[in-house]
Amino acid sequence: AIQTVTGGILFGNLVGVGSRMVTADASGILSTQAIPAGLSGGTNGYAAFWTGASTLGADSGFFWDNTNKRLGIGTANPRDLLQVDSAVSNPLKVRIHTESATTDFLAGLAFGVDTGNQFMKSSIAHQRKGSNGVGDLVFLVDSNNDAADVGIGDEKARITSAGNVGIGTTSPSVLFEVV
């Protein structure tokens, strides 16, 4: 019979010999299997990833600095919490995307510094305005001392897809407009 358990489980009689691991299928049913040979060894700092059903791989381009808690993509010497390096000439290094055909949806980065509440009080985002993802770059800054994240109502500046720049307006109609 299938039992639902909340909390920890002590397995008293696992089937099999040697080191075992517990796996779960798509239905949540647990079973044990031998730990695949690819799970032993590795290179210090290289972040492991699955290259097949039972094979782990690693690469110097995906590096975890456990001493400083930093992740490097494209570098084995990350200097910040996340560092992305590439020798490819394509300027797109990090892709941030929202899957939507809805006008005014946002995709961007949010920033915040506080004492643990993690409120995001500023953002740089792309706002979809037309088909194929055409849109504007918006700069949002929440100046309210409240328990809320920044939102589109906190817009301070915008660069439209036509190249118009607006400060204090959400729809600049000339090359540079300050309200």
CSV table of N, CA and C in Angstrom, one decimal:
chain,number,residue,atom,x,y,z
A,1,ALA,N,0.8,-1.2,0.0
A,1,ALA,CA,0.0,0.0,0.0
A,1,ALA,C,0.9,1.2,0.0
A,2,ILE,N,0.4,2.3,-0.6
A,2,ILE,CA,1.1,3.5,-0.6
A,2,ILE,C,0.8,4.4,0.6
A,3,GLN,N,1.8,4.8,1.3
A,3,GLN,CA,1.6,5.6,2.5
A,3,GLN,C,2.1,7.0,2.2
A,4,THR,N,1.4,8.0,2.7
A,4,THR,CA,1.8,9.4,2.6
A,4,THR,C,2.5,9.8,4.0
A,5,VAL,N,3.7,10.3,4.0
A,5,VAL,CA,4.5,10.5,5.2
A,5,VAL,C,4.9,12.0,5.1
A,6,THR,N,4.7,12.7,6.2
A,6,THR,CA,5.3,14.1,6.3
A,6,THR,C,6.4,14.0,7.4
A,7,GLY,N,7.5,14.6,7.0
A,7,GLY,CA,8.7,14.6,8.0
A,7,GLY,C,9.7,13.6,7.5
A,8,GLY,N,10.6,13.1,8.4
A,8,GLY,CA,11.7,12.3,8.1
A,8,GLY,C,11.3,10.8,8.0
A,9,ILE,N,12.1,10.0,7.3
A,9,ILE,CA,11.8,8.6,7.2
A,9,ILE,C,13.2,7.9,7.5
A,10,LEU,N,13.1,6.8,8.3
A,10,LEU,CA,14.2,6.0,8.5
A,10,LEU,C,14.0,4.7,7.7
A,11,PHE,N,14.9,4.4,6.8
A,11,PHE,CA,14.7,3.2,6.0
A,11,PHE,C,15.5,2.1,6.7
A,12,GLY,N,14.8,1.1,7.2
A,12,GLY,CA,15.4,0.0,7.9
A,12,GLY,C,15.8,-1.2,7.1
A,13,ASN,N,15.2,-1.4,6.0
A,13,ASN,CA,15.6,-2.6,5.2
A,13,ASN,C,15.6,-2.2,3.7
A,14,LEU,N,16.7,-1.7,3.3
A,14,LEU,CA,16.9,-1.3,1.9
A,14,LEU,C,17.3,-2.5,1.1
A,15,VAL,N,16.7,-2.7,-0.1
A,15,VAL,CA,17.1,-3.8,-1.0
A,15,VAL,C,18.3,-3.5,-1.7
A,16,GLY,N,19.3,-4.4,-1.7
A,16,GLY,CA,20.5,-4.1,-2.5
A,16,GLY,C,21.7,-4.2,-1.7
A,17,VAL,N,22.9,-4.2,-2.3
A,17,VAL,CA,24.2,-4.4,-1.6
A,17,VAL,C,25.0,-3.1,-1.9
A,18,GLY,N,25.7,-2.7,-0.9
A,18,GLY,CA,26.7,-1.5,-1.1
A,18,GLY,C,25.9,-0.2,-0.9
A,19,SER,N,26.6,0.9,-1.4
A,19,SER,CA,26.1,2.2,-1.2
A,19,SER,C,24.8,2.3,-2.1
A,20,ARG,N,23.8,2.9,-1.6
A,20,ARG,CA,22.5,3.0,-2.3
A,20,ARG,C,22.0,4.4,-2.2
A,21,MET,N,21.2,4.8,-3.2
A,21,MET,CA,20.5,6.1,-3.1
A,21,MET,C,19.0,5.9,-3.3
A,22,VAL,N,18.3,6.8,-2.8
A,22,VAL,CA,16.8,6.7,-2.9
A,22,VAL,C,16.4,7.6,-4.0
A,23,THR,N,15.5,7.1,-4.9
A,23,THR,CA,15.0,7.8,-6.0
A,23,THR,C,13.5,7.9,-5.9
A,24,ALA,N,12.9,8.8,-6.6
A,24,ALA,CA,11.4,8.9,-6.7
A,24,ALA,C,11.0,8.9,-8.1
A,25,ASP,N,9.9,8.2,-8.5
A,25,ASP,CA,9.4,8.3,-9.8
A,25,ASP,C,8.4,9.4,-9.9
A,26,ALA,N,7.8,9.6,-11.1
A,26,ALA,CA,6.9,10.7,-11.3
A,26,ALA,C,5.7,10.7,-10.4
A,27,SER,N,5.4,9.5,-9.9
A,27,SER,CA,4.2,9.4,-9.0
A,27,SER,C,4.6,9.6,-7.5
A,28,GLY,N,5.9,9.8,-7.3
A,28,GLY,CA,6.4,10.0,-5.9
A,28,GLY,C,6.7,8.7,-5.2
A,29,ILE,N,6.7,7.6,-5.9
A,29,ILE,CA,7.0,6.3,-5.2
A,29,ILE,C,8.5,6.2,-5.1
A,30,LEU,N,9.0,5.9,-3.9
A,30,LEU,CA,10.4,5.8,-3.6
A,30,LEU,C,10.9,4.4,-3.9
A,31,SER,N,12.2,4.3,-4.3
A,31,SER,CA,12.8,3.1,-4.5
A,31,SER,C,14.3,3.3,-4.3
A,32,THR,N,15.1,2.3,-4.2
A,32,THR,CA,16.6,2.4,-4.1
A,32,THR,C,17.3,1.9,-5.3
A,33,GLN,N,18.4,2.4,-5.5
A,33,GLN,CA,19.3,1.9,-6.6
A,33,GLN,C,20.7,2.1,-6.2
A,34,ALA,N,21.6,1.3,-6.9
A,34,ALA,CA,23.0,1.5,-6.6
A,34,ALA,C,23.4,2.9,-7.1
A,35,ILE,N,24.3,3.5,-6.4
A,35,ILE,CA,24.8,4.9,-6.8
A,35,ILE,C,25.6,4.7,-8.0
A,36,PRO,N,25.3,5.4,-9.1
A,36,PRO,CA,26.0,5.3,-10.4
A,36,PRO,C,27.5,5.6,-10.2
A,37,ALA,N,28.3,4.9,-11.0
A,37,ALA,CA,29.8,5.0,-10.9
A,37,ALA,C,30.2,6.5,-11.1
A,38,GLY,N,29.5,7.2,-11.9
A,38,GLY,CA,29.8,8.6,-12.3
A,38,GLY,C,29.7,9.6,-11.1
A,39,LEU,N,29.1,9.1,-10.0
A,39,LEU,CA,28.9,10.0,-8.8
A,39,LEU,C,30.1,10.1,-7.9
A,40,SER,N,31.1,9.3,-8.2
A,40,SER,CA,32.3,9.4,-7.3
A,40,SER,C,33.3,10.2,-8.1
A,41,GLY,N,34.2,10.8,-7.3
A,41,GLY,CA,35.3,11.6,-7.9
A,41,GLY,C,34.8,12.9,-8.4
A,42,GLY,N,35.6,13.5,-9.3
A,42,GLY,CA,35.3,14.8,-9.8
A,42,GLY,C,36.5,15.8,-9.6
A,43,THR,N,36.3,17.0,-10.1
A,43,THR,CA,37.4,18.0,-9.9
A,43,THR,C,36.9,19.1,-8.9
A,44,ASN,N,37.8,19.4,-8.0
A,44,ASN,CA,37.4,20.4,-7.0
A,44,ASN,C,37.0,21.7,-7.6
A,45,GLY,N,35.8,22.1,-7.2
A,45,GLY,CA,35.3,23.4,-7.7
A,45,GLY,C,34.4,23.3,-8.9
A,46,TYR,N,34.6,22.3,-9.7
A,46,TYR,CA,33.7,22.1,-10.9
A,46,TYR,C,32.3,21.7,-10.5
A,47,ALA,N,31.3,22.5,-10.9
A,47,ALA,CA,29.9,22.1,-10.6
A,47,ALA,C,29.5,21.0,-11.4
A,48,ALA,N,29.0,19.9,-10.8
A,48,ALA,CA,28.6,18.7,-11.6
A,48,ALA,C,27.2,18.9,-12.2
A,49,PHE,N,27.0,18.3,-13.3
A,49,PHE,CA,25.7,18.3,-14.0
A,49,PHE,C,25.5,16.9,-14.7
A,50,TRP,N,24.3,16.5,-14.9
A,50,TRP,CA,24.0,15.3,-15.6
A,50,TRP,C,24.2,15.4,-17.1
A,51,THR,N,25.0,14.5,-17.6
A,51,THR,CA,25.2,14.4,-19.1
A,51,THR,C,24.5,13.3,-19.7
A,52,GLY,N,23.9,12.4,-18.9
A,52,GLY,CA,23.1,11.3,-19.3
A,52,GLY,C,22.2,10.8,-18.2
A,53,ALA,N,21.5,9.7,-18.4
A,53,ALA,CA,20.7,9.2,-17.4
A,53,ALA,C,21.4,8.8,-16.1
A,54,SER,N,22.6,8.4,-16.2
A,54,SER,CA,23.4,8.0,-15.0
A,54,SER,C,24.8,8.5,-15.0
A,55,THR,N,25.1,9.5,-15.7
A,55,THR,CA,26.5,10.0,-15.8
A,55,THR,C,26.5,11.5,-15.5
A,56,LEU,N,27.5,11.8,-14.6
A,56,LEU,CA,27.7,13.2,-14.2
A,56,LEU,C,28.9,13.7,-15.0
A,57,GLY,N,28.8,15.0,-15.4
A,57,GLY,CA,30.0,15.6,-16.0
A,57,GLY,C,30.3,16.9,-15.3
A,58,ALA,N,31.4,17.5,-15.6
A,58,ALA,CA,31.8,18.7,-15.1
A,58,ALA,C,32.7,19.5,-16.1
A,59,ASP,N,32.8,20.8,-15.9
A,59,ASP,CA,33.5,21.6,-16.9
A,59,ASP,C,34.0,22.8,-16.2
A,60,SER,N,35.2,23.3,-16.5
A,60,SER,CA,35.8,24.4,-15.9
A,60,SER,C,35.0,25.7,-16.1
A,61,GLY,N,34.1,25.7,-17.1
A,61,GLY,CA,33.3,26.8,-17.4
A,61,GLY,C,32.0,26.9,-16.5
A,62,PHE,N,31.9,26.0,-15.6
A,62,PHE,CA,30.8,26.0,-14.6
A,62,PHE,C,31.4,25.6,-13.3
A,63,PHE,N,31.8,26.7,-12.5
A,63,PHE,CA,32.7,26.5,-11.4
A,63,PHE,C,32.0,27.1,-10.1
A,64,TRP,N,32.1,26.3,-9.0
A,64,TRP,CA,31.6,26.7,-7.7
A,64,TRP,C,32.8,26.9,-6.8
A,65,ASP,N,32.9,28.1,-6.3
A,65,ASP,CA,34.0,28.5,-5.3
A,65,ASP,C,33.3,28.4,-3.9
A,66,ASN,N,33.4,27.2,-3.3
A,66,ASN,CA,32.7,26.9,-2.1
A,66,ASN,C,33.3,27.7,-0.9
A,67,THR,N,34.5,28.1,-0.9
A,67,THR,CA,35.1,29.0,0.1
A,67,THR,C,34.4,30.3,0.2
A,68,ASN,N,34.2,31.0,-0.9
A,68,ASN,CA,33.7,32.3,-1.0
A,68,ASN,C,32.2,32.3,-1.4
A,69,LYS,N,31.6,31.1,-1.7
A,69,LYS,CA,30.2,31.0,-2.1
A,69,LYS,C,30.0,31.8,-3.3
A,70,ARG,N,30.7,31.5,-4.4
A,70,ARG,CA,30.6,32.3,-5.7
A,70,ARG,C,30.5,31.3,-6.8
A,71,LEU,N,29.6,31.6,-7.8
A,71,LEU,CA,29.4,30.8,-9.0
A,71,LEU,C,30.0,31.5,-10.2
A,72,GLY,N,30.8,30.7,-10.9
A,72,GLY,CA,31.4,31.3,-12.2
A,72,GLY,C,30.9,30.5,-13.4
A,73,ILE,N,30.4,31.2,-14.3
A,73,ILE,CA,30.0,30.6,-15.6
A,73,ILE,C,30.9,31.2,-16.6
A,74,GLY,N,31.7,30.4,-17.3
A,74,GLY,CA,32.7,30.8,-18.2
A,74,GLY,C,34.0,31.3,-17.5
A,75,THR,N,34.1,31.1,-16.2
A,75,THR,CA,35.3,31.4,-15.5
A,75,THR,C,35.5,30.4,-14.3
A,76,ALA,N,36.7,30.1,-14.0
A,76,ALA,CA,37.0,29.3,-12.8
A,76,ALA,C,37.5,30.2,-11.7
A,77,ASN,N,37.4,31.5,-11.8
A,77,ASN,CA,37.8,32.4,-10.8
A,77,ASN,C,36.8,33.5,-10.6
A,78,PRO,N,35.6,33.2,-10.2
A,78,PRO,CA,34.5,34.2,-10.0
A,78,PRO,C,34.9,35.2,-8.9
A,79,ARG,N,34.8,36.5,-9.2
A,79,ARG,CA,35.1,37.5,-8.2
A,79,ARG,C,33.9,38.1,-7.5
A,80,ASP,N,32.7,37.7,-7.9
A,80,ASP,CA,31.4,38.1,-7.3
A,80,ASP,C,30.6,36.9,-7.0
A,81,LEU,N,29.4,37.1,-6.4
A,81,LEU,CA,28.5,36.0,-6.1
A,81,LEU,C,28.2,35.2,-7.4
A,82,LEU,N,28.0,36.0,-8.5
A,82,LEU,CA,27.8,35.4,-9.8
A,82,LEU,C,28.6,36.1,-10.8
A,83,GLN,N,29.4,35.5,-11.6
A,83,GLN,CA,30.2,36.1,-12.6
A,83,GLN,C,30.0,35.3,-13.9
A,84,VAL,N,29.6,36.0,-15.0
A,84,VAL,CA,29.4,35.4,-16.3
A,84,VAL,C,30.4,36.0,-17.2
A,85,ASP,N,31.3,35.1,-17.8
A,85,ASP,CA,32.3,35.5,-18.8
A,85,ASP,C,32.1,34.8,-20.1
A,86,SER,N,32.5,35.4,-21.2
A,86,SER,CA,32.4,34.7,-22.4
A,86,SER,C,33.3,35.3,-23.4
A,87,ALA,N,34.0,34.4,-24.2
A,87,ALA,CA,34.9,34.9,-25.3
A,87,ALA,C,34.1,35.1,-26.6
A,88,VAL,N,32.8,34.8,-26.6
A,88,VAL,CA,32.0,35.0,-27.8
A,88,VAL,C,31.6,36.4,-28.0
A,89,SER,N,31.6,36.9,-29.2
A,89,SER,CA,31.4,38.3,-29.4
A,89,SER,C,29.9,38.8,-29.3
A,90,ASN,N,29.0,37.8,-29.1
A,90,ASN,CA,27.6,38.1,-28.9
A,90,ASN,C,27.4,38.9,-27.6
A,91,PRO,N,26.8,40.1,-27.6
A,91,PRO,CA,26.8,40.9,-26.3
A,91,PRO,C,25.8,40.3,-25.3
A,92,LEU,N,24.9,39.4,-25.7
A,92,LEU,CA,24.0,38.8,-24.8
A,92,LEU,C,24.6,37.7,-23.9
A,93,LYS,N,24.8,38.0,-22.7
A,93,LYS,CA,25.5,37.1,-21.8
A,93,LYS,C,24.5,36.4,-20.8
A,94,VAL,N,23.5,37.1,-20.4
A,94,VAL,CA,22.4,36.6,-19.6
A,94,VAL,C,21.1,36.9,-20.2
A,95,ARG,N,20.2,36.0,-20.3
A,95,ARG,CA,18.9,36.2,-20.9
A,95,ARG,C,17.9,36.1,-19.9
A,96,ILE,N,17.1,37.2,-19.7
A,96,ILE,CA,16.0,37.2,-18.8
A,96,ILE,C,14.7,37.4,-19.6
A,97,HIS,N,13.8,36.5,-19.5
A,97,HIS,CA,12.6,36.4,-20.4
A,97,HIS,C,11.4,36.1,-19.7
A,98,THR,N,10.3,36.7,-20.0
A,98,THR,CA,8.9,36.4,-19.5
A,98,THR,C,8.1,35.8,-20.7
A,99,GLU,N,7.6,34.7,-20.5
A,99,GLU,CA,6.8,34.0,-21.6
A,99,GLU,C,5.4,34.6,-21.6
A,100,SER,N,5.1,35.5,-22.5
A,100,SER,CA,3.8,36.1,-22.5
A,100,SER,C,3.6,36.9,-23.8
A,101,ALA,N,2.4,36.9,-24.4
A,101,ALA,CA,2.1,37.8,-25.5
A,101,ALA,C,1.3,39.0,-25.1
A,102,THR,N,1.2,39.2,-23.8
A,102,THR,CA,0.4,40.3,-23.2
A,102,THR,C,1.2,41.6,-23.2
A,103,THR,N,0.6,42.6,-23.7
A,103,THR,CA,1.2,44.0,-23.7
A,103,THR,C,1.4,44.4,-22.2
A,104,ASP,N,2.5,45.1,-22.0
A,104,ASP,CA,2.8,45.7,-20.7
A,104,ASP,C,3.5,44.7,-19.7
A,105,PHE,N,3.6,43.4,-20.1
A,105,PHE,CA,4.3,42.5,-19.2
A,105,PHE,C,5.8,42.9,-19.1
A,106,LEU,N,6.4,42.6,-17.9
A,106,LEU,CA,7.8,43.0,-17.7
A,106,LEU,C,8.7,41.8,-17.5
A,107,ALA,N,10.0,42.1,-17.9
A,107,ALA,CA,11.0,41.1,-17.6
A,107,ALA,C,12.3,42.0,-17.3
A,108,GLY,N,12.9,41.7,-16.1
A,108,GLY,CA,14.0,42.6,-15.8
A,108,GLY,C,14.7,42.1,-14.5
A,109,LEU,N,15.5,43.0,-14.0
A,109,LEU,CA,16.3,42.8,-12.8
A,109,LEU,C,15.7,43.7,-11.7
A,110,ALA,N,15.7,43.2,-10.5
A,110,ALA,CA,15.2,44.0,-9.4
A,110,ALA,C,16.4,44.1,-8.3
A,111,PHE,N,16.4,45.2,-7.6
A,111,PHE,CA,17.5,45.4,-6.6
A,111,PHE,C,16.9,45.8,-5.3
A,112,GLY,N,17.6,45.5,-4.2
A,112,GLY,CA,17.1,45.9,-2.9
A,112,GLY,C,18.2,45.6,-1.9
A,113,VAL,N,18.3,46.5,-0.9
A,113,VAL,CA,19.2,46.3,0.3
A,113,VAL,C,18.4,46.6,1.5
A,114,ASP,N,18.2,45.6,2.4
A,114,ASP,CA,17.5,45.8,3.7
A,114,ASP,C,18.0,44.8,4.7
A,115,THR,N,17.3,44.7,5.8
A,115,THR,CA,17.7,43.9,6.9
A,115,THR,C,17.1,42.5,6.9
A,116,GLY,N,16.7,41.9,5.8
A,116,GLY,CA,16.2,40.6,5.7
A,116,GLY,C,14.9,40.4,5.1
A,117,ASN,N,14.1,41.5,4.9
A,117,ASN,CA,12.8,41.3,4.3
A,117,ASN,C,12.8,41.1,2.8
A,118,GLN,N,14.0,41.5,2.2
A,118,GLN,CA,14.2,41.3,0.8
A,118,GLN,C,13.2,42.0,-0.1
A,119,PHE,N,12.9,43.2,0.3
A,119,PHE,CA,12.0,44.0,-0.6
A,119,PHE,C,12.9,44.6,-1.7
A,120,MET,N,12.4,44.5,-2.9
A,120,MET,CA,13.1,45.0,-4.1
A,120,MET,C,12.5,46.4,-4.3
A,121,LYS,N,13.4,47.4,-4.2
A,121,LYS,CA,13.0,48.8,-4.3
A,121,LYS,C,13.4,49.5,-5.6
A,122,SER,N,14.1,48.9,-6.5
A,122,SER,CA,14.4,49.5,-7.8
A,122,SER,C,14.5,48.3,-8.8
A,123,SER,N,14.4,48.7,-10.1
A,123,SER,CA,14.4,47.7,-11.2
A,123,SER,C,14.7,48.4,-12.5
A,124,ILE,N,15.4,47.6,-13.3
A,124,ILE,CA,15.5,47.9,-14.7
A,124,ILE,C,14.8,46.8,-15.5
A,125,ALA,N,13.9,47.2,-16.3
A,125,ALA,CA,13.1,46.1,-17.0
A,125,ALA,C,12.7,46.5,-18.4
A,126,HIS,N,12.4,45.4,-19.1
A,126,HIS,CA,11.8,45.6,-20.5
A,126,HIS,C,10.3,45.4,-20.4
A,127,GLN,N,9.6,46.4,-20.9
A,127,GLN,CA,8.1,46.3,-20.9
A,127,GLN,C,7.6,46.1,-22.3
A,128,ARG,N,7.0,44.9,-22.5
A,128,ARG,CA,6.5,44.6,-23.9
A,128,ARG,C,5.4,45.6,-24.3
A,129,LYS,N,5.5,46.1,-25.5
A,129,LYS,CA,4.6,47.1,-26.1
A,129,LYS,C,4.0,46.7,-27.4
A,130,GLY,N,4.5,45.6,-28.0
A,130,GLY,CA,4.0,45.2,-29.3
A,130,GLY,C,4.4,43.8,-29.6
A,131,SER,N,4.1,43.3,-30.9
A,131,SER,CA,4.4,42.0,-31.2
A,131,SER,C,5.9,41.7,-31.3
A,132,ASN,N,6.2,40.4,-31.2
A,132,ASN,CA,7.6,39.9,-31.3
A,132,ASN,C,8.4,40.5,-30.1
A,133,GLY,N,7.8,40.9,-29.0
A,133,GLY,CA,8.5,41.3,-27.9
A,133,GLY,C,9.0,42.8,-27.9
A,134,VAL,N,8.6,43.5,-29.0
A,134,VAL,CA,9.0,44.9,-29.1
A,134,VAL,C,8.6,45.7,-27.8
A,135,GLY,N,9.4,46.5,-27.3
A,135,GLY,CA,9.0,47.2,-26.1
A,135,GLY,C,10.0,48.3,-25.6
A,136,ASP,N,9.8,48.8,-24.4
A,136,ASP,CA,10.6,49.9,-23.9
A,136,ASP,C,11.4,49.4,-22.7
A,137,LEU,N,12.5,50.1,-22.4
A,137,LEU,CA,13.3,49.9,-21.3
A,137,LEU,C,12.9,50.9,-20.2
A,138,VAL,N,12.5,50.4,-19.0
A,138,VAL,CA,11.9,51.2,-18.0
A,138,VAL,C,12.8,51.1,-16.7
A,139,PHE,N,12.9,52.3,-16.1
A,139,PHE,CA,13.7,52.4,-14.8
A,139,PHE,C,12.8,52.7,-13.7
A,140,LEU,N,12.7,51.8,-12.7
A,140,LEU,CA,11.7,51.9,-11.6
A,140,LEU,C,12.4,52.1,-10.3
A,141,VAL,N,12.0,53.1,-9.5
A,141,VAL,CA,12.5,53.3,-8.2
A,141,VAL,C,11.3,53.6,-7.2
A,142,ASP,N,11.2,52.7,-6.2
A,142,ASP,CA,10.1,52.8,-5.2
A,142,ASP,C,10.7,53.6,-4.1
A,143,SER,N,10.1,54.8,-3.9
A,143,SER,CA,10.6,55.7,-2.8
A,143,SER,C,9.7,55.6,-1.5
A,144,ASN,N,8.8,54.7,-1.5
A,144,ASN,CA,7.9,54.5,-0.4
A,144,ASN,C,8.6,53.6,0.7
A,145,ASN,N,8.5,54.0,1.9
A,145,ASN,CA,9.0,53.3,3.0
A,145,ASN,C,7.9,52.3,3.5
A,146,ASP,N,7.8,51.2,2.7
A,146,ASP,CA,6.7,50.3,3.0
A,146,ASP,C,7.2,48.8,2.7
A,147,ALA,N,6.3,47.9,3.0
A,147,ALA,CA,6.6,46.5,2.8
A,147,ALA,C,6.2,46.0,1.5
A,148,ALA,N,6.6,46.7,0.4
A,148,ALA,CA,6.2,46.3,-0.9
A,148,ALA,C,7.3,46.4,-1.9
A,149,ASP,N,7.3,45.6,-2.9
A,149,ASP,CA,8.3,45.7,-4.0
A,149,ASP,C,8.0,46.8,-4.9
A,150,VAL,N,9.0,47.2,-5.7
A,150,VAL,CA,8.9,48.1,-6.8
A,150,VAL,C,7.9,47.6,-7.8
A,151,GLY,N,7.2,48.5,-8.5
A,151,GLY,CA,6.2,48.1,-9.5
A,151,GLY,C,6.2,49.1,-10.6
A,152,ILE,N,5.5,48.9,-11.7
A,152,ILE,CA,5.4,49.8,-12.8
A,152,ILE,C,5.0,51.2,-12.4
A,153,GLY,N,4.2,51.3,-11.4
A,153,GLY,CA,3.7,52.6,-10.9
A,153,GLY,C,4.9,53.4,-10.3
A,154,ASP,N,6.1,52.8,-10.1
A,154,ASP,CA,7.2,53.5,-9.6
A,154,ASP,C,8.2,54.0,-10.7
A,155,GLU,N,7.7,54.0,-11.9
A,155,GLU,CA,8.6,54.4,-13.0
A,155,GLU,C,9.1,55.8,-12.9
A,156,LYS,N,10.4,56.0,-13.1
A,156,LYS,CA,11.0,57.3,-13.1
A,156,LYS,C,11.6,57.7,-14.4
A,157,ALA,N,11.9,56.7,-15.3
A,157,ALA,CA,12.5,57.0,-16.6
A,157,ALA,C,12.2,55.9,-17.6
A,158,ARG,N,12.2,56.2,-18.9
A,158,ARG,CA,11.9,55.2,-19.9
A,158,ARG,C,12.7,55.6,-21.2
A,159,ILE,N,13.1,54.5,-21.9
A,159,ILE,CA,13.6,54.6,-23.2
A,159,ILE,C,12.7,53.8,-24.1
A,160,THR,N,12.0,54.5,-25.1
A,160,THR,CA,11.1,53.8,-25.9
A,160,THR,C,11.8,53.0,-27.0
A,161,SER,N,11.1,52.1,-27.7
A,161,SER,CA,11.6,51.4,-28.8
A,161,SER,C,11.9,52.3,-30.0
A,162,ALA,N,11.3,53.5,-30.0
A,162,ALA,CA,11.6,54.5,-31.0
A,162,ALA,C,12.8,55.3,-30.7
A,163,GLY,N,13.4,55.1,-29.5
A,163,GLY,CA,14.6,55.8,-29.1
A,163,GLY,C,14.4,57.1,-28.3
A,164,ASN,N,13.1,57.4,-28.0
A,164,ASN,CA,12.8,58.6,-27.2
A,164,ASN,C,13.1,58.3,-25.7
A,165,VAL,N,13.6,59.3,-25.0
A,165,VAL,CA,14.0,59.1,-23.6
A,165,VAL,C,13.1,60.1,-22.8
A,166,GLY,N,12.4,59.5,-21.8
A,166,GLY,CA,11.6,60.3,-20.9
A,166,GLY,C,11.9,60.2,-19.5
A,167,ILE,N,12.0,61.3,-18.8
A,167,ILE,CA,12.1,61.3,-17.3
A,167,ILE,C,10.9,62.0,-16.7
A,168,GLY,N,10.2,61.2,-15.9
A,168,GLY,CA,8.9,61.7,-15.3
A,168,GLY,C,7.7,61.6,-16.2
A,169,THR,N,7.9,60.9,-17.3
A,169,THR,CA,6.8,60.6,-18.2
A,169,THR,C,6.9,59.1,-18.7
A,170,THR,N,5.7,58.5,-18.9
A,170,THR,CA,5.7,57.1,-19.3
A,170,THR,C,5.6,57.0,-20.9
A,171,SER,N,5.4,58.2,-21.5
A,171,SER,CA,5.3,58.1,-23.0
A,171,SER,C,6.0,59.3,-23.6
A,172,PRO,N,7.3,59.4,-23.6
A,172,PRO,CA,8.0,60.5,-24.2
A,172,PRO,C,7.7,60.5,-25.7
A,173,SER,N,7.4,61.7,-26.2
A,173,SER,CA,7.0,61.9,-27.6
A,173,SER,C,8.1,62.5,-28.5
A,174,VAL,N,9.2,63.0,-27.8
A,174,VAL,CA,10.3,63.6,-28.5
A,174,VAL,C,11.6,62.9,-28.1
A,175,LEU,N,12.7,63.2,-28.7
A,175,LEU,CA,13.9,62.5,-28.4
A,175,LEU,C,14.3,62.5,-27.0
A,176,PHE,N,14.1,63.7,-26.3
A,176,PHE,CA,14.4,63.8,-24.8
A,176,PHE,C,13.4,64.7,-24.2
A,177,GLU,N,12.6,64.1,-23.3
A,177,GLU,CA,11.5,64.8,-22.6
A,177,GLU,C,11.6,64.7,-21.1
A,178,VAL,N,11.6,65.8,-20.4
A,178,VAL,CA,11.6,65.8,-19.0
A,178,VAL,C,10.4,66.5,-18.5
A,179,VAL,N,9.6,65.9,-17.6
A,179,VAL,CA,8.4,66.5,-17.0
A,179,VAL,C,8.6,66.8,-15.6
